[in-house]
Coordinates of C-alpha atoms in Angstrom, one line a residue:
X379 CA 1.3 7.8 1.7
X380 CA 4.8 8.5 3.1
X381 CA 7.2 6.0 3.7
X382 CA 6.7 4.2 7.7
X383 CA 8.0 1.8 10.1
X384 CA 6.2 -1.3 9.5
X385 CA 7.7 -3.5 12.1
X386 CA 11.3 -3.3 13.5
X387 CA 13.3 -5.3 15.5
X388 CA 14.5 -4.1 19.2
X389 CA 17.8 -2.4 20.3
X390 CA 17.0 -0.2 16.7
X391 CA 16.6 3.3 16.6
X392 CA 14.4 5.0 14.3
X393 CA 13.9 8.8 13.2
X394 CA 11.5 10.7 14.3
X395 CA 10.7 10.7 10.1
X396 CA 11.4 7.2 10.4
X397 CA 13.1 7.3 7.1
X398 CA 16.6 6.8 9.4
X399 CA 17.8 3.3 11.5
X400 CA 20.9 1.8 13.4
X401 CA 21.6 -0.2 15.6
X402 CA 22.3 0.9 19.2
X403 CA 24.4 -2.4 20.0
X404 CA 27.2 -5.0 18.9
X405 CA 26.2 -8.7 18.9
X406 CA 25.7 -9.5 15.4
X407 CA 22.2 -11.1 15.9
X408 CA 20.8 -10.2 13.1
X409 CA 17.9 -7.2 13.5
X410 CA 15.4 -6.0 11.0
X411 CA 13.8 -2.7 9.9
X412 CA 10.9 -2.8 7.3
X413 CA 8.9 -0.2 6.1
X414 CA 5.9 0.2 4.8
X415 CA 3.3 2.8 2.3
X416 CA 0.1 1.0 4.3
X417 CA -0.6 -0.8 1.1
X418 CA 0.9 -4.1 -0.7
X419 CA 3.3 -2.1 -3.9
X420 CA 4.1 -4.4 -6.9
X421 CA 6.6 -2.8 -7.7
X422 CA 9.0 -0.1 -5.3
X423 CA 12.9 0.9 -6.1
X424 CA 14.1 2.4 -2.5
X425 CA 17.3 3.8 -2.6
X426 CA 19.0 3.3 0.9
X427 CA 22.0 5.4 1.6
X428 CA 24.1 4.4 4.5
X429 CA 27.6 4.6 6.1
X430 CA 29.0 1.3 6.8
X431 CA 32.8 0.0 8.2
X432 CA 34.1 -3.4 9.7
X433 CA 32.7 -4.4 13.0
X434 CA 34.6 -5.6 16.3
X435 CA 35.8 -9.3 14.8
X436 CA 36.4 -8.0 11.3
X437 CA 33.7 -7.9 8.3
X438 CA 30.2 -7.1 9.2
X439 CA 26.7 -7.8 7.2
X440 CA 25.1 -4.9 5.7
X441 CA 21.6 -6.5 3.9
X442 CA 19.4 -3.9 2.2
X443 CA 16.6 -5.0 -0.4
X444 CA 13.4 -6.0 0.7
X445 CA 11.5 -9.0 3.2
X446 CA 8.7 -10.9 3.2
X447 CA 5.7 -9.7 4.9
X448 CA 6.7 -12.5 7.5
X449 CA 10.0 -12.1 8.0
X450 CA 11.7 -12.3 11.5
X451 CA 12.6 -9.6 13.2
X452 CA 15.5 -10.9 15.5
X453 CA 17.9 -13.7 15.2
X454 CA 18.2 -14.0 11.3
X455 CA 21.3 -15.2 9.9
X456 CA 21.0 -12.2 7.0
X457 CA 22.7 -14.1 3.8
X458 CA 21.0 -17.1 4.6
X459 CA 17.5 -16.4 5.3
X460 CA 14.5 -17.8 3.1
X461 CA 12.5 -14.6 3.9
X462 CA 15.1 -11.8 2.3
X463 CA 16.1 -10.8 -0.8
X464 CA 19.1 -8.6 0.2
X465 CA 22.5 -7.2 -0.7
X466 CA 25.1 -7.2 1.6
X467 CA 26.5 -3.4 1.5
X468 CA 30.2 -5.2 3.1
X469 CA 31.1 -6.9 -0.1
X470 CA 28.0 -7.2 -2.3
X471 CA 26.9 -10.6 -1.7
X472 CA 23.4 -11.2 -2.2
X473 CA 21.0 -13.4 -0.7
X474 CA 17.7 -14.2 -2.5
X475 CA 15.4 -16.1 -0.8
X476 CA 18.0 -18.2 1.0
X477 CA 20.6 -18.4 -2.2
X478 CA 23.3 -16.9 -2.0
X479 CA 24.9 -15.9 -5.4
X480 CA 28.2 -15.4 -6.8
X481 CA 30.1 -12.4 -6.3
X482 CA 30.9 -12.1 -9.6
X483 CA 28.4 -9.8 -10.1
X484 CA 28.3 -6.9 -7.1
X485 CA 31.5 -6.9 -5.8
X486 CA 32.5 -4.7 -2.8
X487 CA 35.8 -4.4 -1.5
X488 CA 36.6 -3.9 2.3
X489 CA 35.0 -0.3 4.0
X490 CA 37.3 1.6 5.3
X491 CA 35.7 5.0 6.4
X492 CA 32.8 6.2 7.7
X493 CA 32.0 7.8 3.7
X494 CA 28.4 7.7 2.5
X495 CA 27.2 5.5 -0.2
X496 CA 24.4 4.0 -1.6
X497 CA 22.6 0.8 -2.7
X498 CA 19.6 2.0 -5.0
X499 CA 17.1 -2.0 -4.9
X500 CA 14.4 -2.5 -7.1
X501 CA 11.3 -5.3 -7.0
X502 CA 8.9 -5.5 -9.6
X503 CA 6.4 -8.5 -8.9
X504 CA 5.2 -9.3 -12.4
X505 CA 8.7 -9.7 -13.6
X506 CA 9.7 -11.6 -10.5
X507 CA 12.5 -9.0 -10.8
X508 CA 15.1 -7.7 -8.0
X509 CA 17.9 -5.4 -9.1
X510 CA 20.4 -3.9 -6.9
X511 CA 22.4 -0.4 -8.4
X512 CA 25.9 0.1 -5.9
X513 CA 26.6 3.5 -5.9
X514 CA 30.0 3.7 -4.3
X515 CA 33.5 3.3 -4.8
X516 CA 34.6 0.5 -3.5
X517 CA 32.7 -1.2 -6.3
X518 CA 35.1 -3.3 -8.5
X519 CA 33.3 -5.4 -10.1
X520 CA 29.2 -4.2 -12.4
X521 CA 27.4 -1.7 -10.6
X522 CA 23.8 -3.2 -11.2
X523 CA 22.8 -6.7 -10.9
X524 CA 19.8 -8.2 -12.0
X525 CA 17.9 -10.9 -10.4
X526 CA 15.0 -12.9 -12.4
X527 CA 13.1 -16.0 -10.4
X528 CA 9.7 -17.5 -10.6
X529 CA 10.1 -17.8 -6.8
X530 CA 10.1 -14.0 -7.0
X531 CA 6.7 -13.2 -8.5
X532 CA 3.7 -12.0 -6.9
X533 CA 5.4 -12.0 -3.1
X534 CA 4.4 -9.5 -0.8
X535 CA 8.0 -7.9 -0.2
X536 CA 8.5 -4.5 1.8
X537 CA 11.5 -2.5 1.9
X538 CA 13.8 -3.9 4.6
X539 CA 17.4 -3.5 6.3
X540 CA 19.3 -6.0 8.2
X541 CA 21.1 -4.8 10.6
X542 CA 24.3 -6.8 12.3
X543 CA 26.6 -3.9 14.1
X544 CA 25.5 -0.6 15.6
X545 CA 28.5 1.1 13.3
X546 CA 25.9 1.0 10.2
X547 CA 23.1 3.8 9.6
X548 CA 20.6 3.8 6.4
X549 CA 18.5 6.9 5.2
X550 CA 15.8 5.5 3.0
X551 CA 14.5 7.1 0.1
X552 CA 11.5 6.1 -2.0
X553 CA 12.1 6.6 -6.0
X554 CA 8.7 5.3 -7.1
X555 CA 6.1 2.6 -6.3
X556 CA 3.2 1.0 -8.0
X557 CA 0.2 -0.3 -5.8
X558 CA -0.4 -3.6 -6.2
X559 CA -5.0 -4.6 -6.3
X560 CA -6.2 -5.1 -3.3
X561 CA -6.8 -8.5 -2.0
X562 CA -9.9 -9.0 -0.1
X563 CA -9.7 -9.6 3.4
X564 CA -13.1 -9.2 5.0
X565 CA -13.7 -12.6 5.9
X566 CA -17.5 -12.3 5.9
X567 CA -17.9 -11.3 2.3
X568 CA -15.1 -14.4 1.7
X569 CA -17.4 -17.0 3.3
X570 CA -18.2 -20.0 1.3
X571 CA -19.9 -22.1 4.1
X572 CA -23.2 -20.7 5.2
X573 CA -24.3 -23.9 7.4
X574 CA -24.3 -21.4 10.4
X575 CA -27.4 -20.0 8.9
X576 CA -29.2 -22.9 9.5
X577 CA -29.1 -22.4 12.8
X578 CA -29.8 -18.8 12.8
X579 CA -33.4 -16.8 14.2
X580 CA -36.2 -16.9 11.8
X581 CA -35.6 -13.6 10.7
X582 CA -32.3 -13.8 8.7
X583 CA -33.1 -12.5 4.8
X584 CA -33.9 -15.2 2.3
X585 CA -35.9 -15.1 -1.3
X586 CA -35.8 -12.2 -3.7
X587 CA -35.4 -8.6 -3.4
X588 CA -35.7 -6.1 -6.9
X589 CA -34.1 -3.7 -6.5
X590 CA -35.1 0.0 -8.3
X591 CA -32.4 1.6 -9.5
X592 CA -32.2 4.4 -11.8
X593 CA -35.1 3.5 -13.5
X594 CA -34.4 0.1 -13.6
X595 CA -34.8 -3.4 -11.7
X596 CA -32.0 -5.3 -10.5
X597 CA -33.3 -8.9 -9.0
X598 CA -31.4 -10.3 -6.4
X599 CA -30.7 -12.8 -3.5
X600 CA -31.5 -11.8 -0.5
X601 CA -29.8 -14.4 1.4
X602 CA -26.2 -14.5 -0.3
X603 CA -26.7 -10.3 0.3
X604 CA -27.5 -10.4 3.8
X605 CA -24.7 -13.2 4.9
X606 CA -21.6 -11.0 2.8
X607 CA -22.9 -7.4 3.6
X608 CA -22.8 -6.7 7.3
X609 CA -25.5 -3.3 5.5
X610 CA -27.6 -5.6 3.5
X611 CA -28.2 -8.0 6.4
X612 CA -29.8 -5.0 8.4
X613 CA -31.5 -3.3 5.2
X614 CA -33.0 -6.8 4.7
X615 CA -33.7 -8.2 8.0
X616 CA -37.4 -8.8 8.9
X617 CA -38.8 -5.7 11.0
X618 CA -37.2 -3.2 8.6
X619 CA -39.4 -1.2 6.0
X620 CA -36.9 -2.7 3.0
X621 CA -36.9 -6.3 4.4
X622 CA -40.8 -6.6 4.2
X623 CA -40.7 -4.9 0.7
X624 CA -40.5 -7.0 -2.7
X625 CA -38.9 -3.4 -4.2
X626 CA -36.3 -1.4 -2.6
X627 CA -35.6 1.9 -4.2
X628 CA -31.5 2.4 -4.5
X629 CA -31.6 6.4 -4.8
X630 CA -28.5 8.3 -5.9
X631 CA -26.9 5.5 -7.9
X632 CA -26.9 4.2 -11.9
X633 CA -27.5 1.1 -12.6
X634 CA -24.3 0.4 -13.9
X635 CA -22.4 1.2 -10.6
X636 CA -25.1 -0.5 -8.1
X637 CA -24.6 -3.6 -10.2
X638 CA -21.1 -3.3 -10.1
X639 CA -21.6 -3.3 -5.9
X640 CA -23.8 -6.7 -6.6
X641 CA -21.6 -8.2 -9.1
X642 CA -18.8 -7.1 -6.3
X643 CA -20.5 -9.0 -3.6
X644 CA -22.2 -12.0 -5.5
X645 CA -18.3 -13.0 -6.8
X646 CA -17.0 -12.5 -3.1
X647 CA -14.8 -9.8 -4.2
X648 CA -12.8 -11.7 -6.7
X649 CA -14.4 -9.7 -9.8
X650 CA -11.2 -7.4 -9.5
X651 CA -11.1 -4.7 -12.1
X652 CA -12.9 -5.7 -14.9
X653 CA -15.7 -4.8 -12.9
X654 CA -14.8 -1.1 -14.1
X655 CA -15.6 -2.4 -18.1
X656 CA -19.0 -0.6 -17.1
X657 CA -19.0 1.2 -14.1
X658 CA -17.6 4.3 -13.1
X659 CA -14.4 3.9 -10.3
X660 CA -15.5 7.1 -8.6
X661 CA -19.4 6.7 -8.3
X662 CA -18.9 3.2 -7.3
X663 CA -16.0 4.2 -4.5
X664 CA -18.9 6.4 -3.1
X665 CA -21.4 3.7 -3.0
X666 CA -18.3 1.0 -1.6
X667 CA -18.5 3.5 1.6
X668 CA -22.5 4.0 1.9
X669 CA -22.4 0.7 1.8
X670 CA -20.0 -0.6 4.1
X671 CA -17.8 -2.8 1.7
X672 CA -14.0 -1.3 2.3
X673 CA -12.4 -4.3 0.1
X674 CA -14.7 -2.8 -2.2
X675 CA -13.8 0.8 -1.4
X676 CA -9.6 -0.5 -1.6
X677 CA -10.3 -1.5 -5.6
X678 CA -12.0 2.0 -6.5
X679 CA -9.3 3.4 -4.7
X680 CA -6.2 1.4 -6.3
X681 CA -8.0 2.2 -9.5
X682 CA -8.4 5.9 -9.6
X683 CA -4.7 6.0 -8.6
X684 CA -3.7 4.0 -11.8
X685 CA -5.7 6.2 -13.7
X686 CA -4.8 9.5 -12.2
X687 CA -3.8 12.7 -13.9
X688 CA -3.0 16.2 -13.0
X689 CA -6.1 16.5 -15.2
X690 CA -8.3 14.5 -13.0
X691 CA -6.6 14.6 -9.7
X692 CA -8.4 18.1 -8.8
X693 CA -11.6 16.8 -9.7
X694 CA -10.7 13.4 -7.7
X695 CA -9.5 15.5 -4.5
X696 CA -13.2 17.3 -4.6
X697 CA -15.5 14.0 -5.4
X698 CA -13.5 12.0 -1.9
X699 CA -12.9 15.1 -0.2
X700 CA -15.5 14.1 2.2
X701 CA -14.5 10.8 2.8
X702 CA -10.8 10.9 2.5
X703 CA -10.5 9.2 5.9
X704 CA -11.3 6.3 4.1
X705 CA -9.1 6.7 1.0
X706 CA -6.1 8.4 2.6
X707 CA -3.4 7.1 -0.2
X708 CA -5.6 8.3 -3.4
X709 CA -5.8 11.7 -1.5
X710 CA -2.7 12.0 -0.6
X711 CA -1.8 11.2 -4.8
X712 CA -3.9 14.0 -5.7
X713 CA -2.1 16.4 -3.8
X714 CA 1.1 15.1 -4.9
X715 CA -0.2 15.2 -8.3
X716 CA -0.9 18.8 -8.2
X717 CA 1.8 20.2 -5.7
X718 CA 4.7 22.2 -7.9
X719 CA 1.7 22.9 -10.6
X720 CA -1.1 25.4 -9.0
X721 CA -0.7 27.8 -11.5
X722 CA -2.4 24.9 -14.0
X723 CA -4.5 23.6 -11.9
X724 CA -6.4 27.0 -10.5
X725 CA -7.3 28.4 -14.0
X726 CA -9.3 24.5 -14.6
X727 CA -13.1 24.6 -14.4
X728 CA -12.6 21.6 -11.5
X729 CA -11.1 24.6 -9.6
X730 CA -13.9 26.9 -10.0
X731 CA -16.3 23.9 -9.4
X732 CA -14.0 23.5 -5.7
X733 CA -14.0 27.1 -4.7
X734 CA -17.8 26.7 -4.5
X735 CA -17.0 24.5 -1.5
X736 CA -15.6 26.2 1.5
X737 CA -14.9 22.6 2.9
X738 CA -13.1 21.4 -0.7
X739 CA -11.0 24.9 -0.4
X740 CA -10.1 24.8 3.3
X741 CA -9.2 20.7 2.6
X742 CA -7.1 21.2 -0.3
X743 CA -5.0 24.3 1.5
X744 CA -4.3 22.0 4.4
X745 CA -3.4 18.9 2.2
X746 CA -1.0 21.1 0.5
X747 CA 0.7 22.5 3.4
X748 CA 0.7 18.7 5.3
X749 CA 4.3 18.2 4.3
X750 CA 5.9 21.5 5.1
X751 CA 4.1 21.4 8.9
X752 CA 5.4 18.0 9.0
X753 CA 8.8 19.3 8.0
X754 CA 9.0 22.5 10.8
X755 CA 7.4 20.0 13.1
X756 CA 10.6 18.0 13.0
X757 CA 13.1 20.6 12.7
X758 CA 11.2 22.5 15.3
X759 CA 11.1 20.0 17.9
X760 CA 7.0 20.5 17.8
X761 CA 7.4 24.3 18.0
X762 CA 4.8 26.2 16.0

């Protein structure tokens, strides 16, 4: 997924790309950018290149480095704020979660021209690492500084500037970026307290349902089913064929991978990737979608990214290819994955397999032209 605005402050301009900002006015009030790859990273190293001189009363903050996801947009004082981790691209100060530390480190003298330069930041979560490399010469003092805190680990930071002067512009760039697993967030397969179902019609599923599944028999609740699975509840609901039946046949699945979805499900989502010790990412990412479970679907997905090879990605890009709407970041790495390498990756038997698909072809052609139409689109002005 490229690079977007994920919230942004007012009285700042973005770029049609939105990879460029500034402010359009003088008041030092303190406005934000943030941007976003429509998934929680634990780790991303932006590099943001920017022009930056003294405003109207003198020295003016610069903060680049990265925000909470709650962050204000308006109004923050920059080097004192508990919700950024920042460096200020005037004189390198940096402000970590509302401490500011010593300048002994980064230290910036004075801009005096409208030169380019740029501040390459880095999180990683599992470190509770932030380290900011000044590219630029008005650097007198180290040129990376390294930040370790417990308060840093396992936030959920986005790449953010912090704007105080309409004299300042930043070009981001994204170097590289590790998705971070999915949290669940469907609150019905999170529920704990099922007291409304006491007060529910007759009809809501209870007792046990076996379920057939490549020649096997899964047992399970029907109850606990039916109140996290939005699908389950209207599979199992009195009146249907499968909610009268003591055996429901699961067709098209292994038994590994349909337990996986009720292992997925009876833990409320917290399994998180050891449930792939014995089933298959990709075959359960399929079933995640028949069977209406995204959180589900967001683990498979985060997986076969970790995973993913310019080996696999071919065969990846033709098993989602009909439900990439709902994957749109693996996609998207399969193309990347492949794009400067065709000439290895059309002599692979998962090509042959794909040209068998005139769906898989025409997909794949239009995946990998996606970023040069967005490119003439924006130099074109939305000529063709």
């Amino acid at each position: 997924m490229p690079l977007t605005i994920r919230r942004c402050g007012k009285q700042v301009h973005t770029s049609a790309d939105h990879l460029e900002v500034y402010q359009l006015v003088d008041d030092d009030l303190g406005r934000l950018v943030q941007w976003t790859l429509g998934s929680q990273q634990e780790l991303w190293e932006v590099r943001f290149v920017f022009t930056h001189v003294c405003g109207p009363n003198g020295g003016t903050v610069l903060g680049l480095g990265f925000g909470t996801a709650d962050v204000r947009m308006e109004e923050v004082d920059i080097l004192e704020c508990e919700n950024l981790a920042v460096c200020d691209a005037y004189d390198g100060e940096i402000n970590i979660l509302g401490q500011q530390l010593s300048k002994d480190g980064l230290d910036l003298c004075e801009p005096s021209s409208c030169e380019e330069e740029s501040i390459t930041a880095m999180y990683d979560s599992s470190l509770g690492l932030v380290r900011f490399t000044v590219d630029s010469r008005r650097c007198r003092g180290q040129f990376r500084v390294d930040v370790i805190k417990e308060t840093l680990k396992h936030r959920e930071l986005y790449p953010t500037v912090a704007f105080a002067n309409k004299k300042s512009k930043v070009r981001i760039e994204l170097i590289r970026c590790l998705m971070a697993m999915p949290i669940p967030r469907d609150e019905r397969l999170l529920q704990r307290d099922f007291s409304a179902s006491l007060a529910s019609d007759g009809d809501f599923p209870s007792g046990c349902v076996t379920f057939e599944v490549d020649g096997e028999e899964l047992r399970a609740d029907k109850f606990l089913l039916a109140s996290r699975s939005i699908y389950f509840e209207r599979m199992l609901r009195a009146g249907m064929s499968e909610g009268a039946a003591s055996h429901v046949p699961i067709p098209r699945a292994s038994a590994h991978a349909f337990r996986g979805v009720l292992r997925f499900i009876y833990s409320a989502g917290q399994v998180g990737q050891t449930l792939f010790d014995d089933a298959e990412p990709l075959e359960l990412l399929h079933l995640s979608v028949e069977f209406l479970l995204d959180d589900l679907t967001r683990l498979c997905e985060w997986k076969l990214m970790q995973e993913l090879t310019l080996g696999t990605a071919l065969a990846t890009f033709a098993s989602v290819v009909t439900v990439r709407n709902q994957v749109p970041a693996l996609v998207e790495s399969c193309v990347e994955k492949m794009q400067g390498r065709m000439k290895d990756v059309v002599t692979s038997d998962s090509f042959k397999e794909l040209c068998r698909s005139e769906v898989g072809v025409r997909e794949l052609l239009l995946s990998l032209d996606e970023p040069l139409a967005k490119r003439r689109r924006l130099q074109g002005g939305g000529r063709s």
